[in-house]
Amino acid sequence: MTSVFTPSPLLTPLISSAAMRAVVDDRAHLQRMLDFVAALARAEAAVAAIPAGSVGPISAACKAERYDLAALGEAAMRSGNVATPLLAALAEEVAKTDAEAARYVHWGAATQDLIDSALMLALRAGIDVLIADLNTAIDGFTTLAGRHRRTATVARASLQHALPMPFGLKLAGYAAALARSRERLRRLRKEALALQFGGAAGTLAALGENGLAVTDRLAALLDLPAPDAPWHAHSDRLAEIASAFAILTGTCGKIARDVALLMQTEVGEAHEPSGAPASEAIGMPHKRSPNTAAVGIAAATIAPNLLATIIAGQVQEHERGLGGWQAQWHAIPALLLVTSGALAAVVELSQGLEADADRMRTNLDIAQGLIMTEAVTTALSAKLGAQQAKLIVEEASRQTIASKRHLNSILAEDPRVSAHMTPGELARLFELIGYQGVAQTYIDRLISSLGSRTPKRPS
């Protein structure tokens, strides 16, 4: 299943997690395909659609280590899919012990049933890997949010200073966004994973009256829900799952971008965990590069293009399509890999992000109090009216920039201000943590929205 997009044992680890590489590993995917064939034989024998004696020889041959991956790949070039040569090889293997049983390998099913159901099994395993990492990342950012809920930092809009805010609010926002992705994946694991079993044209005609009974047994054996009907040419379920992966990757990219910006030398408000390599440049030992964040950003750059391929692959012809389905074979595992890589980077950030509260305070003060212009304008508006207050603060702000004196000092010398406000009252307007609105409530709400690590079981 490993995609042609990331085939390299040298490069793939740069943008994927080890757990996800195990999920999309070719040998693991081959075993999932063989698991489908073995389960199908058991389901069909249970309703006497095939001889009961066929199950043992077929199941015994459904071991991935018996097959040559390279040979199957070469044969797939001629057949157009890997299922056809695999089934041929499997039938040969079964025939070594029972020629009669070999006749019933994959009886009444289509190659697409095998490929799509194995893909669903891979997606289930991939979702489980992502949810486990999401649990870790959410817990990490929740802990950091609690630790820094009173740490004042700069809120930036359009990359410029806007207002002071608690750093914990940013961190709680990360946890909540990741938790929303966790809920999407939990829902999709329950609702969007579905058995594919329809035979040549989605009617299971080859199985006659046994079609529905075999479907139900096969679904139970593979622990995949049986849909109302086969979905050979309808890949909306795959598109929805892929969209959730891409959304998660985008969230990870946003977090990684923030960290990279906070790590800039001129900003220096936060850093990747100290265990990360400090520098890749021999001549610059001082350089602390955002190497972990780079993975998240790179993955977020790649994921939308893979999603676009999966969405485009929905356009399939009639009852079984040509081309779009095949394109999804490669895009889906590639998307699983980059999603896991983005999330693995965020997990690392969540477990040891280093916040520099002193540097945050320095940056808050760097503009000589201009970050508090909204607070001052609001307070003066109550005494002088909005237009007059705005005019006074704008004039004082220009003087602050020109003279590099603190805004508080400029305003204190303005008789229009001192006539209505004591020095103490004016000074209190520049208390950074005192001007945060309902930020603490938002932190509490975000943390409360996270839900549990384990979804509730239905009663």
Short mmCIF file of C-alpha atoms in Angstrom, two decimals:
data_model
loop_
_atom_site.label_atom_id
_atom_site.label_comp_id
_atom_site.label_asym_id
_atom_site.label_seq_id
_atom_site.Cartn_x
_atom_site.Cartn_y
_atom_site.Cartn_z
CA MET A 1 0.00 0.00 0.00
CA THR A 2 3.00 2.30 0.37
CA SER A 3 2.36 5.11 -2.08
CA VAL A 4 4.46 5.95 -5.09
CA PHE A 5 4.42 9.44 -3.57
CA THR A 6 6.77 8.50 -0.71
CA PRO A 7 8.55 5.25 -1.51
CA SER A 8 11.90 6.12 0.00
CA PRO A 9 13.15 4.53 3.23
CA LEU A 10 15.52 7.50 3.37
CA LEU A 11 12.96 10.30 2.97
CA THR A 12 9.66 8.86 4.20
CA PRO A 13 10.63 9.02 7.91
CA LEU A 14 11.11 12.78 7.54
CA ILE A 15 7.39 13.32 7.09
CA SER A 16 5.60 10.39 8.72
CA SER A 17 5.38 8.54 12.01
CA ALA A 18 6.80 5.06 12.51
CA ALA A 19 3.37 3.78 13.55
CA MET A 20 1.77 5.01 10.33
CA ARG A 21 4.57 3.61 8.20
CA ALA A 22 3.74 0.25 9.73
CA VAL A 23 0.08 0.71 8.80
CA VAL A 24 0.75 1.47 5.12
CA ASP A 25 3.63 -0.98 4.79
CA ASP A 26 3.21 -3.15 1.69
CA ARG A 27 3.47 -6.41 3.60
CA ALA A 28 0.85 -5.28 6.12
CA HIS A 29 -1.48 -4.20 3.34
CA LEU A 30 -1.00 -7.49 1.52
CA GLN A 31 -2.00 -9.28 4.72
CA ARG A 32 -5.16 -7.18 4.96
CA MET A 33 -6.09 -8.23 1.43
CA LEU A 34 -5.49 -11.86 2.32
CA ASP A 35 -7.53 -11.42 5.49
CA PHE A 36 -10.44 -10.37 3.30
CA VAL A 37 -10.11 -13.50 1.15
CA ALA A 38 -9.91 -15.78 4.19
CA ALA A 39 -12.93 -14.10 5.82
CA LEU A 40 -14.87 -14.36 2.56
CA ALA A 41 -14.24 -18.09 2.40
CA ARG A 42 -15.47 -18.55 5.98
CA ALA A 43 -18.55 -16.41 5.35
CA GLU A 44 -19.44 -18.30 2.16
CA ALA A 45 -18.89 -21.72 3.70
CA ALA A 46 -21.20 -20.76 6.58
CA VAL A 47 -24.13 -20.53 4.16
CA ALA A 48 -22.96 -23.40 1.95
CA ALA A 49 -22.08 -21.10 -0.94
CA ILE A 50 -18.74 -22.97 -1.16
CA PRO A 51 -17.71 -26.34 0.29
CA ALA A 52 -16.81 -26.17 3.95
CA GLY A 53 -13.63 -28.10 3.24
CA SER A 54 -12.30 -25.18 1.18
CA VAL A 55 -11.92 -22.87 4.18
CA GLY A 56 -8.92 -24.57 5.75
CA PRO A 57 -6.68 -24.67 2.67
CA ILE A 58 -7.63 -21.11 1.65
CA SER A 59 -7.05 -19.69 5.15
CA ALA A 60 -3.74 -21.52 5.49
CA ALA A 61 -2.49 -19.95 2.26
CA CYS A 62 -3.53 -16.42 3.31
CA LYS A 63 -0.16 -15.57 4.87
CA ALA A 64 1.59 -12.55 3.41
CA GLU A 65 5.08 -13.93 3.94
CA ARG A 66 4.39 -16.60 1.29
CA TYR A 67 4.26 -14.07 -1.53
CA ASP A 68 6.87 -12.07 -3.43
CA LEU A 69 5.99 -8.38 -3.24
CA ALA A 70 8.25 -7.41 -6.12
CA ALA A 71 6.80 -10.09 -8.38
CA LEU A 72 3.25 -9.03 -7.51
CA GLY A 73 4.14 -5.42 -8.26
CA GLU A 74 5.56 -6.32 -11.67
CA ALA A 75 2.49 -8.40 -12.48
CA ALA A 76 0.21 -5.55 -11.36
CA MET A 77 1.64 -3.40 -14.15
CA ARG A 78 0.09 -5.80 -16.67
CA SER A 79 -3.22 -6.40 -14.89
CA GLY A 80 -3.84 -2.82 -13.79
CA ASN A 81 -4.22 -3.72 -10.11
CA VAL A 82 -2.44 -5.79 -7.50
CA ALA A 83 -5.47 -7.90 -6.59
CA THR A 84 -5.50 -9.89 -9.83
CA PRO A 85 -1.95 -11.27 -9.58
CA LEU A 86 -2.37 -11.78 -5.84
CA LEU A 87 -5.48 -13.92 -6.34
CA ALA A 88 -3.73 -15.91 -9.04
CA ALA A 89 -0.76 -16.53 -6.78
CA LEU A 90 -3.07 -17.40 -3.90
CA ALA A 91 -4.99 -19.91 -6.00
CA GLU A 92 -1.71 -21.54 -6.99
CA GLU A 93 -0.66 -21.73 -3.35
CA VAL A 94 -3.99 -23.27 -2.30
CA ALA A 95 -3.80 -25.79 -5.17
CA LYS A 96 -0.55 -27.17 -3.76
CA THR A 97 -2.58 -28.77 -0.99
CA ASP A 98 -6.14 -28.83 -2.35
CA ALA A 99 -6.89 -28.28 -6.04
CA GLU A 100 -10.63 -28.31 -5.42
CA ALA A 101 -10.41 -25.58 -2.77
CA ALA A 102 -8.39 -23.42 -5.16
CA ARG A 103 -11.50 -23.12 -7.33
CA TYR A 104 -13.26 -21.19 -4.54
CA VAL A 105 -10.65 -18.52 -3.85
CA HIS A 106 -12.46 -15.14 -3.87
CA TRP A 107 -15.65 -16.81 -5.03
CA GLY A 108 -18.30 -14.41 -6.39
CA ALA A 109 -16.37 -11.27 -5.44
CA ALA A 110 -14.74 -8.54 -7.52
CA THR A 111 -11.14 -7.40 -7.30
CA GLN A 112 -12.51 -4.02 -6.21
CA ASP A 113 -14.23 -5.68 -3.25
CA LEU A 114 -10.84 -6.94 -2.14
CA ILE A 115 -8.98 -3.67 -2.75
CA ASP A 116 -11.56 -1.35 -1.21
CA SER A 117 -12.25 -3.47 1.85
CA ALA A 118 -8.53 -3.81 2.54
CA LEU A 119 -8.27 -0.02 2.19
CA MET A 120 -11.02 0.39 4.76
CA LEU A 121 -9.12 -1.86 7.15
CA ALA A 122 -6.02 0.28 6.59
CA LEU A 123 -7.97 3.47 7.22
CA ARG A 124 -9.31 2.06 10.47
CA ALA A 125 -5.80 1.23 11.63
CA GLY A 126 -4.57 4.64 10.49
CA ILE A 127 -7.34 6.48 12.32
CA ASP A 128 -6.48 4.57 15.50
CA VAL A 129 -2.84 5.65 15.18
CA LEU A 130 -3.88 9.28 14.71
CA ILE A 131 -6.30 9.25 17.64
CA ALA A 132 -3.59 7.87 19.94
CA ASP A 133 -1.25 10.70 18.93
CA LEU A 134 -4.05 13.25 19.21
CA ASN A 135 -4.67 12.14 22.79
CA THR A 136 -1.03 12.82 23.62
CA ALA A 137 -0.93 16.20 21.88
CA ILE A 138 -4.20 17.39 23.42
CA ASP A 139 -3.05 16.39 26.89
CA GLY A 140 0.26 18.17 26.36
CA PHE A 141 -1.24 21.45 25.22
CA THR A 142 -3.84 21.30 27.98
CA THR A 143 -1.09 21.04 30.56
CA LEU A 144 0.83 23.91 28.96
CA ALA A 145 -2.33 26.03 28.82
CA GLY A 146 -2.84 25.62 32.55
CA ARG A 147 0.78 26.47 33.24
CA HIS A 148 0.65 29.66 31.18
CA ARG A 149 -2.89 30.92 31.69
CA ARG A 150 -1.49 33.99 33.52
CA THR A 151 1.53 34.47 31.27
CA ALA A 152 1.02 37.69 29.30
CA THR A 153 2.06 37.63 25.66
CA VAL A 154 1.46 39.54 22.46
CA ALA A 155 -1.67 38.79 20.44
CA ARG A 156 -0.77 39.45 16.81
CA ALA A 157 -3.03 40.37 13.92
CA SER A 158 -1.58 40.49 10.40
CA LEU A 159 1.80 39.72 12.05
CA GLN A 160 1.60 42.99 14.02
CA HIS A 161 1.07 43.67 17.72
CA ALA A 162 -2.62 43.89 18.50
CA LEU A 163 -3.33 43.42 22.23
CA PRO A 164 -1.94 41.56 25.22
CA MET A 165 -3.37 38.09 25.83
CA PRO A 166 -2.66 35.09 28.06
CA PHE A 167 -0.30 32.67 26.33
CA GLY A 168 -2.48 29.93 27.79
CA LEU A 169 -5.33 31.03 25.53
CA LYS A 170 -3.24 30.31 22.42
CA LEU A 171 -2.28 26.91 23.82
CA ALA A 172 -5.85 26.04 24.81
CA GLY A 173 -6.89 26.96 21.28
CA TYR A 174 -4.40 24.42 19.93
CA ALA A 175 -5.78 21.71 22.20
CA ALA A 176 -9.38 22.49 21.22
CA ALA A 177 -8.67 22.48 17.48
CA LEU A 178 -6.93 19.12 17.79
CA ALA A 179 -9.85 17.81 19.86
CA ARG A 180 -12.26 18.77 17.08
CA SER A 181 -10.21 16.67 14.68
CA ARG A 182 -10.27 13.82 17.18
CA GLU A 183 -14.06 13.96 17.28
CA ARG A 184 -14.23 13.99 13.47
CA LEU A 185 -12.04 10.91 13.28
CA ARG A 186 -14.02 9.11 15.98
CA ARG A 187 -17.25 9.82 14.12
CA LEU A 188 -15.84 8.77 10.77
CA ARG A 189 -14.38 5.58 12.22
CA LYS A 190 -17.92 4.70 13.23
CA GLU A 191 -19.88 6.07 10.27
CA ALA A 192 -17.68 6.18 7.17
CA LEU A 193 -15.80 2.89 7.26
CA ALA A 194 -17.82 0.31 5.34
CA LEU A 195 -17.37 -3.10 3.79
CA GLN A 196 -17.10 -3.22 0.02
CA PHE A 197 -18.75 -6.34 -1.36
CA GLY A 198 -20.77 -6.30 -4.55
CA GLY A 199 -19.28 -8.67 -7.08
CA ALA A 200 -18.74 -7.75 -10.70
CA ALA A 201 -21.45 -5.09 -10.94
CA GLY A 202 -22.68 -4.45 -7.43
CA THR A 203 -25.46 -7.05 -7.46
CA LEU A 204 -23.72 -10.15 -6.02
CA ALA A 205 -25.46 -12.10 -8.76
CA ALA A 206 -22.85 -14.87 -8.60
CA LEU A 207 -23.97 -15.72 -5.08
CA GLY A 208 -27.66 -15.89 -5.90
CA GLU A 209 -29.83 -15.92 -2.80
CA ASN A 210 -26.79 -16.09 -0.54
CA GLY A 211 -25.53 -12.58 -1.30
CA LEU A 212 -26.94 -10.78 1.72
CA ALA A 213 -26.17 -13.59 4.14
CA VAL A 214 -22.55 -13.72 3.00
CA THR A 215 -22.34 -9.92 3.25
CA ASP A 216 -23.51 -9.91 6.85
CA ARG A 217 -21.12 -12.66 7.89
CA LEU A 218 -18.20 -11.10 6.05
CA ALA A 219 -18.90 -7.73 7.66
CA ALA A 220 -18.95 -9.32 11.10
CA LEU A 221 -15.70 -11.22 10.50
CA LEU A 222 -13.87 -8.08 9.34
CA ASP A 223 -15.63 -5.87 11.89
CA LEU A 224 -16.65 -3.49 9.12
CA PRO A 225 -20.25 -2.20 8.90
CA ALA A 226 -22.21 -3.55 5.96
CA PRO A 227 -23.58 -0.63 3.89
CA ASP A 228 -27.07 -0.62 2.40
CA ALA A 229 -25.54 -1.52 -0.96
CA PRO A 230 -22.08 -1.76 -2.54
CA TRP A 231 -20.42 1.58 -3.24
CA HIS A 232 -18.03 0.68 -6.07
CA ALA A 233 -18.33 3.99 -7.92
CA HIS A 234 -19.21 6.19 -4.96
CA SER A 235 -16.14 7.23 -2.99
CA ASP A 236 -17.73 9.99 -0.94
CA ARG A 237 -16.87 8.09 2.23
CA LEU A 238 -13.20 8.09 1.26
CA ALA A 239 -13.40 11.78 0.37
CA GLU A 240 -14.88 12.64 3.76
CA ILE A 241 -12.23 10.69 5.63
CA ALA A 242 -9.50 12.28 3.50
CA SER A 243 -10.95 15.72 4.20
CA ALA A 244 -10.71 15.06 7.93
CA PHE A 245 -7.07 14.05 7.50
CA ALA A 246 -6.34 17.22 5.53
CA ILE A 247 -8.12 19.38 8.12
CA LEU A 248 -6.05 17.80 10.88
CA THR A 249 -2.88 18.39 8.88
CA GLY A 250 -3.87 22.02 8.38
CA THR A 251 -4.37 22.43 12.13
CA CYS A 252 -0.95 20.91 12.76
CA GLY A 253 0.56 23.20 10.14
CA LYS A 254 -0.98 26.24 11.84
CA ILE A 255 0.48 25.23 15.20
CA ALA A 256 3.86 24.52 13.63
CA ARG A 257 3.85 27.86 11.81
CA ASP A 258 3.10 29.71 15.04
CA VAL A 259 5.96 27.97 16.81
CA ALA A 260 8.36 28.69 13.96
CA LEU A 261 7.44 32.38 14.09
CA LEU A 262 7.77 32.49 17.87
CA MET A 263 11.23 30.93 17.52
CA GLN A 264 12.56 33.70 15.29
CA THR A 265 15.59 35.33 16.84
CA GLU A 266 13.86 38.72 16.84
CA VAL A 267 10.85 37.24 18.69
CA GLY A 268 12.25 34.43 20.83
CA GLU A 269 9.09 33.85 22.85
CA ALA A 270 8.98 30.07 22.55
CA HIS A 271 11.20 27.23 21.41
CA GLU A 272 10.90 23.63 20.41
CA PRO A 273 11.74 21.12 23.16
CA SER A 274 15.38 21.35 24.16
CA GLY A 275 15.96 17.74 23.21
CA ALA A 276 15.64 18.66 19.54
CA PRO A 277 18.87 19.26 17.57
CA ALA A 278 20.01 22.83 18.09
CA SER A 279 21.46 23.41 14.66
CA GLU A 280 22.10 21.73 11.36
CA ALA A 281 24.72 24.30 10.38
CA ILE A 282 28.30 23.41 11.35
CA GLY A 283 29.43 27.01 11.27
CA MET A 284 26.48 28.36 13.26
CA PRO A 285 26.31 26.53 16.60
CA HIS A 286 24.12 29.32 17.97
CA LYS A 287 21.38 28.57 15.45
CA ARG A 288 18.31 26.84 16.91
CA SER A 289 16.24 25.92 13.90
CA PRO A 290 12.55 24.97 14.05
CA ASN A 291 13.21 21.52 12.59
CA THR A 292 10.16 19.90 14.17
CA ALA A 293 7.89 22.72 13.08
CA ALA A 294 9.25 22.39 9.55
CA VAL A 295 7.79 18.89 9.30
CA GLY A 296 4.32 20.12 10.25
CA ILE A 297 4.51 23.01 7.79
CA ALA A 298 5.77 20.77 4.97
CA ALA A 299 3.01 18.23 5.56
CA ALA A 300 0.37 20.97 5.60
CA THR A 301 1.71 22.13 2.24
CA ILE A 302 1.47 18.66 0.69
CA ALA A 303 -1.85 17.46 2.13
CA PRO A 304 -4.26 19.73 0.19
CA ASN A 305 -2.90 18.47 -3.12
CA LEU A 306 -3.41 14.86 -2.08
CA LEU A 307 -6.92 15.69 -0.94
CA ALA A 308 -7.61 17.29 -4.31
CA THR A 309 -6.61 14.05 -6.03
CA ILE A 310 -8.96 12.04 -3.82
CA ILE A 311 -11.83 14.47 -4.43
CA ALA A 312 -11.19 14.41 -8.18
CA GLY A 313 -11.19 10.62 -8.00
CA GLN A 314 -14.87 10.70 -7.04
CA VAL A 315 -15.77 11.28 -10.67
CA GLN A 316 -16.19 7.62 -11.63
CA GLU A 317 -18.07 6.12 -14.52
CA HIS A 318 -21.27 4.12 -14.16
CA GLU A 319 -21.13 1.14 -11.76
CA ARG A 320 -17.34 0.77 -11.59
CA GLY A 321 -14.98 3.53 -12.60
CA LEU A 322 -11.74 3.84 -14.51
CA GLY A 323 -8.79 6.00 -13.47
CA GLY A 324 -10.20 7.96 -10.56
CA TRP A 325 -10.33 4.90 -8.35
CA GLN A 326 -6.77 3.99 -9.26
CA ALA A 327 -5.54 7.52 -8.46
CA GLN A 328 -6.98 7.22 -4.97
CA TRP A 329 -4.90 4.08 -4.30
CA HIS A 330 -1.78 6.22 -4.19
CA ALA A 331 -3.13 9.46 -2.75
CA ILE A 332 -4.81 7.93 0.31
CA PRO A 333 -1.75 6.19 1.82
CA ALA A 334 0.35 9.24 1.01
CA LEU A 335 -2.15 11.41 2.85
CA LEU A 336 -2.08 9.03 5.81
CA LEU A 337 1.70 9.36 5.93
CA VAL A 338 1.88 13.15 5.79
CA THR A 339 -0.97 13.50 8.28
CA SER A 340 0.88 11.27 10.70
CA GLY A 341 4.07 13.26 10.16
CA ALA A 342 2.36 16.57 10.83
CA LEU A 343 0.73 15.22 13.96
CA ALA A 344 3.95 13.58 15.20
CA ALA A 345 5.64 16.98 14.97
CA VAL A 346 2.84 18.59 16.96
CA VAL A 347 3.00 15.81 19.54
CA GLU A 348 6.66 16.62 20.06
CA LEU A 349 5.90 20.32 20.40
CA SER A 350 3.12 19.64 22.90
CA GLN A 351 5.40 17.61 25.12
CA GLY A 352 8.03 20.23 25.75
CA LEU A 353 7.38 23.61 24.17
CA GLU A 354 9.58 26.08 26.02
CA ALA A 355 7.91 29.43 26.69
CA ASP A 356 10.05 32.43 27.61
CA ALA A 357 7.82 34.64 29.77
CA ASP A 358 10.52 37.25 30.21
CA ARG A 359 10.95 37.62 26.47
CA MET A 360 7.20 37.85 26.06
CA ARG A 361 7.16 40.72 28.55
CA THR A 362 10.01 42.43 26.72
CA ASN A 363 8.15 42.18 23.45
CA LEU A 364 4.98 43.49 25.03
CA ASP A 365 6.92 46.59 26.12
CA ILE A 366 8.86 47.02 22.88
CA ALA A 367 6.38 49.50 21.43
CA GLN A 368 6.47 51.78 24.49
CA GLY A 369 2.90 51.09 25.58
CA LEU A 370 1.29 51.35 22.14
CA ILE A 371 -0.13 47.86 22.53
CA MET A 372 -2.51 49.36 25.11
CA THR A 373 -4.01 52.06 22.86
CA GLU A 374 -7.36 50.25 22.73
CA ALA A 375 -7.57 50.15 26.53
CA VAL A 376 -6.70 53.84 26.80
CA THR A 377 -9.09 54.87 24.03
CA THR A 378 -11.92 52.92 25.58
CA ALA A 379 -11.37 54.48 29.01
CA LEU A 380 -11.08 58.01 27.63
CA SER A 381 -14.16 57.54 25.45
CA ALA A 382 -16.25 57.12 28.57
CA LYS A 383 -15.09 60.54 29.75
CA LEU A 384 -14.56 62.56 26.56
CA GLY A 385 -16.54 60.80 23.87
CA ALA A 386 -15.25 58.40 21.23
CA GLN A 387 -14.11 60.97 18.65
CA GLN A 388 -12.15 63.14 21.07
CA ALA A 389 -10.56 60.10 22.76
CA LYS A 390 -9.51 58.68 19.42
CA LEU A 391 -7.93 61.97 18.38
CA ILE A 392 -5.98 62.32 21.65
CA VAL A 393 -4.62 58.75 21.54
CA GLU A 394 -3.66 59.01 17.87
CA GLU A 395 -1.70 62.21 18.55
CA ALA A 396 -0.02 60.69 21.59
CA SER A 397 0.86 57.55 19.60
CA ARG A 398 2.61 59.58 16.92
CA GLN A 399 4.59 61.41 19.61
CA THR A 400 5.53 58.06 21.20
CA ILE A 401 6.91 56.76 17.92
CA ALA A 402 8.78 59.98 17.18
CA SER A 403 10.25 60.48 20.67
CA LYS A 404 10.54 56.79 21.69
CA ARG A 405 9.01 57.74 25.03
CA HIS A 406 6.35 55.62 26.70
CA LEU A 407 2.75 56.35 25.74
CA ASN A 408 1.83 56.64 29.40
CA SER A 409 4.26 59.55 29.83
CA ILE A 410 2.98 61.34 26.75
CA LEU A 411 -0.64 61.02 27.85
CA ALA A 412 0.15 62.08 31.42
CA GLU A 413 1.45 65.39 30.08
CA ASP A 414 -1.71 66.04 28.05
CA PRO A 415 -4.05 68.36 30.03
CA ARG A 416 -7.05 66.90 28.20
CA VAL A 417 -6.23 63.58 29.83
CA SER A 418 -5.04 64.75 33.25
CA ALA A 419 -8.24 66.76 33.66
CA HIS A 420 -10.22 63.53 33.73
CA MET A 421 -7.78 60.87 34.91
CA THR A 422 -5.26 60.66 37.79
CA PRO A 423 -1.75 59.32 37.17
CA GLY A 424 -2.69 56.17 39.04
CA GLU A 425 -5.80 55.60 36.96
CA LEU A 426 -3.80 56.14 33.78
CA ALA A 427 -1.06 53.77 34.92
CA ARG A 428 -3.59 51.03 35.61
CA LEU A 429 -4.65 51.16 31.98
CA PHE A 430 -1.18 49.87 31.07
CA GLU A 431 -1.36 46.78 33.28
CA LEU A 432 -1.04 44.06 30.62
CA ILE A 433 -2.72 41.15 32.33
CA GLY A 434 -5.51 43.43 33.52
CA TYR A 435 -6.71 43.99 29.95
CA GLN A 436 -7.70 40.56 28.75
CA GLY A 437 -11.48 40.70 28.61
CA VAL A 438 -12.99 37.26 29.09
CA ALA A 439 -9.84 35.39 28.02
CA GLN A 440 -9.76 33.33 31.23
CA THR A 441 -13.33 32.22 30.64
CA TYR A 442 -12.41 31.25 27.10
CA ILE A 443 -9.54 29.15 28.38
CA ASP A 444 -11.93 27.34 30.72
CA ARG A 445 -14.45 26.83 27.93
CA LEU A 446 -11.86 25.50 25.52
CA ILE A 447 -10.49 23.06 28.06
CA SER A 448 -14.00 21.95 28.95
CA SER A 449 -14.75 21.32 25.26
CA LEU A 450 -11.99 18.75 24.88
CA GLY A 451 -14.01 15.75 25.97
CA SER A 452 -12.45 12.49 27.09
CA ARG A 453 -9.55 10.54 25.64
CA THR A 454 -11.83 7.53 25.22
CA PRO A 455 -15.19 7.97 23.48
CA LYS A 456 -18.23 7.02 25.50
CA ARG A 457 -19.63 3.60 24.76
CA PRO A 458 -23.30 3.52 23.74
CA SER A 459 -25.58 2.55 26.57
#
